[in-house]
CSV table of C-alpha atoms in Angstrom, one decimal:
chain,number,residue,atom,x,y,z
A,1,UNK,CA,17.1,8.6,-21.5
A,2,UNK,CA,14.8,6.6,-23.6
A,3,UNK,CA,11.0,7.2,-23.6
A,4,UNK,CA,10.5,3.8,-22.0
A,5,UNK,CA,12.8,4.7,-19.1
A,6,UNK,CA,11.0,8.0,-18.6
A,7,UNK,CA,7.6,6.2,-18.5
A,8,UNK,CA,8.9,3.6,-16.1
A,9,UNK,CA,10.4,6.2,-13.8
A,10,UNK,CA,7.1,8.2,-13.7
A,11,UNK,CA,5.2,4.9,-13.0
A,12,UNK,CA,7.8,4.1,-10.3
A,13,UNK,CA,7.3,7.4,-8.6
A,14,UNK,CA,3.5,7.0,-8.6
A,15,UNK,CA,3.8,3.5,-7.0
A,16,UNK,CA,6.2,5.0,-4.4
A,17,UNK,CA,3.7,7.7,-3.4
A,18,UNK,CA,0.8,5.3,-3.4
A,19,UNK,CA,2.6,2.7,-1.3
A,20,UNK,CA,3.5,5.4,1.3
A,21,UNK,CA,-0.1,6.6,1.4
A,22,UNK,CA,-1.5,3.1,1.8
A,23,UNK,CA,0.9,2.2,4.6
A,24,UNK,CA,0.2,5.5,6.5
A,25,UNK,CA,-3.6,4.9,6.2
A,26,UNK,CA,-3.4,1.6,8.1
A,27,UNK,CA,-4.0,1.6,11.8
A,28,UNK,CA,-1.4,0.2,14.2
A,29,UNK,CA,-1.8,-3.3,15.8
A,30,UNK,CA,-2.2,-1.7,19.2
A,31,UNK,CA,-5.0,0.7,18.1
A,32,UNK,CA,-8.0,0.7,20.4
A,33,UNK,CA,-6.3,-1.3,23.2
A,34,UNK,CA,-6.4,1.5,25.8
A,35,UNK,CA,-8.8,1.6,28.7
A,36,UNK,CA,-10.1,5.1,27.8
A,37,UNK,CA,-11.1,4.2,24.2
A,38,UNK,CA,-12.9,0.9,25.3
A,39,UNK,CA,-16.3,2.5,25.3
A,40,UNK,CA,-16.3,3.3,21.6
A,41,UNK,CA,-15.6,-0.3,20.6
A,42,UNK,CA,-19.0,-1.6,19.5
A,43,UNK,CA,-19.6,-4.8,17.6
A,44,UNK,CA,-20.3,-2.9,14.4
A,45,UNK,CA,-17.4,-0.6,14.7
A,46,UNK,CA,-15.0,-3.5,15.2
A,47,UNK,CA,-16.2,-5.3,12.1
A,48,UNK,CA,-16.1,-2.2,10.0
A,49,UNK,CA,-12.6,-1.4,11.1
A,50,UNK,CA,-11.5,-5.0,10.4
A,51,UNK,CA,-12.8,-5.0,6.9
A,52,UNK,CA,-11.2,-1.6,6.1
A,53,UNK,CA,-7.9,-2.7,7.6
A,54,UNK,CA,-8.1,-6.0,5.8
A,55,UNK,CA,-8.7,-4.2,2.5
A,56,UNK,CA,-5.8,-1.8,3.1
A,57,UNK,CA,-3.6,-4.8,4.0
A,58,UNK,CA,-4.5,-6.5,0.7
A,59,UNK,CA,-3.9,-3.3,-1.3
A,60,UNK,CA,-0.5,-2.8,0.5
A,61,UNK,CA,0.5,-6.4,-0.4
A,62,UNK,CA,-0.3,-6.0,-4.1
A,63,UNK,CA,1.2,-2.5,-4.4
A,64,UNK,CA,4.4,-3.7,-2.7
A,65,UNK,CA,4.7,-6.7,-5.1
A,66,UNK,CA,4.2,-4.4,-8.1
A,67,UNK,CA,6.7,-2.0,-6.6
A,68,UNK,CA,9.3,-4.7,-6.3
A,69,UNK,CA,8.7,-6.0,-9.8
A,70,UNK,CA,9.0,-2.5,-11.2
A,71,UNK,CA,12.2,-2.0,-9.2
A,72,UNK,CA,13.7,-5.1,-10.8
A,73,UNK,CA,12.6,-4.0,-14.3
A,74,UNK,CA,14.2,-0.6,-13.8
A,75,UNK,CA,17.5,-2.2,-12.5
A,76,UNK,CA,17.6,-4.5,-15.5
A,77,UNK,CA,17.2,-1.6,-17.9
A,78,UNK,CA,20.0,0.4,-16.4
């Protein structure tokens, strides 16, 4: 294996773990819809959650794009 392939494989593994972590940090679409948890939904809590979820969604999108590009690069080098 060439040193370039080793570096790309390590980078690929890091992107894999980061993508898994970012996806698991996101809340589901049905979070907070239950009748029991309705009391905790204040205006400020909803806005804070939306900005955090929006940021995680944006990070997920860019990490997934980088993951796909790195996958294609690794396939081309094999």
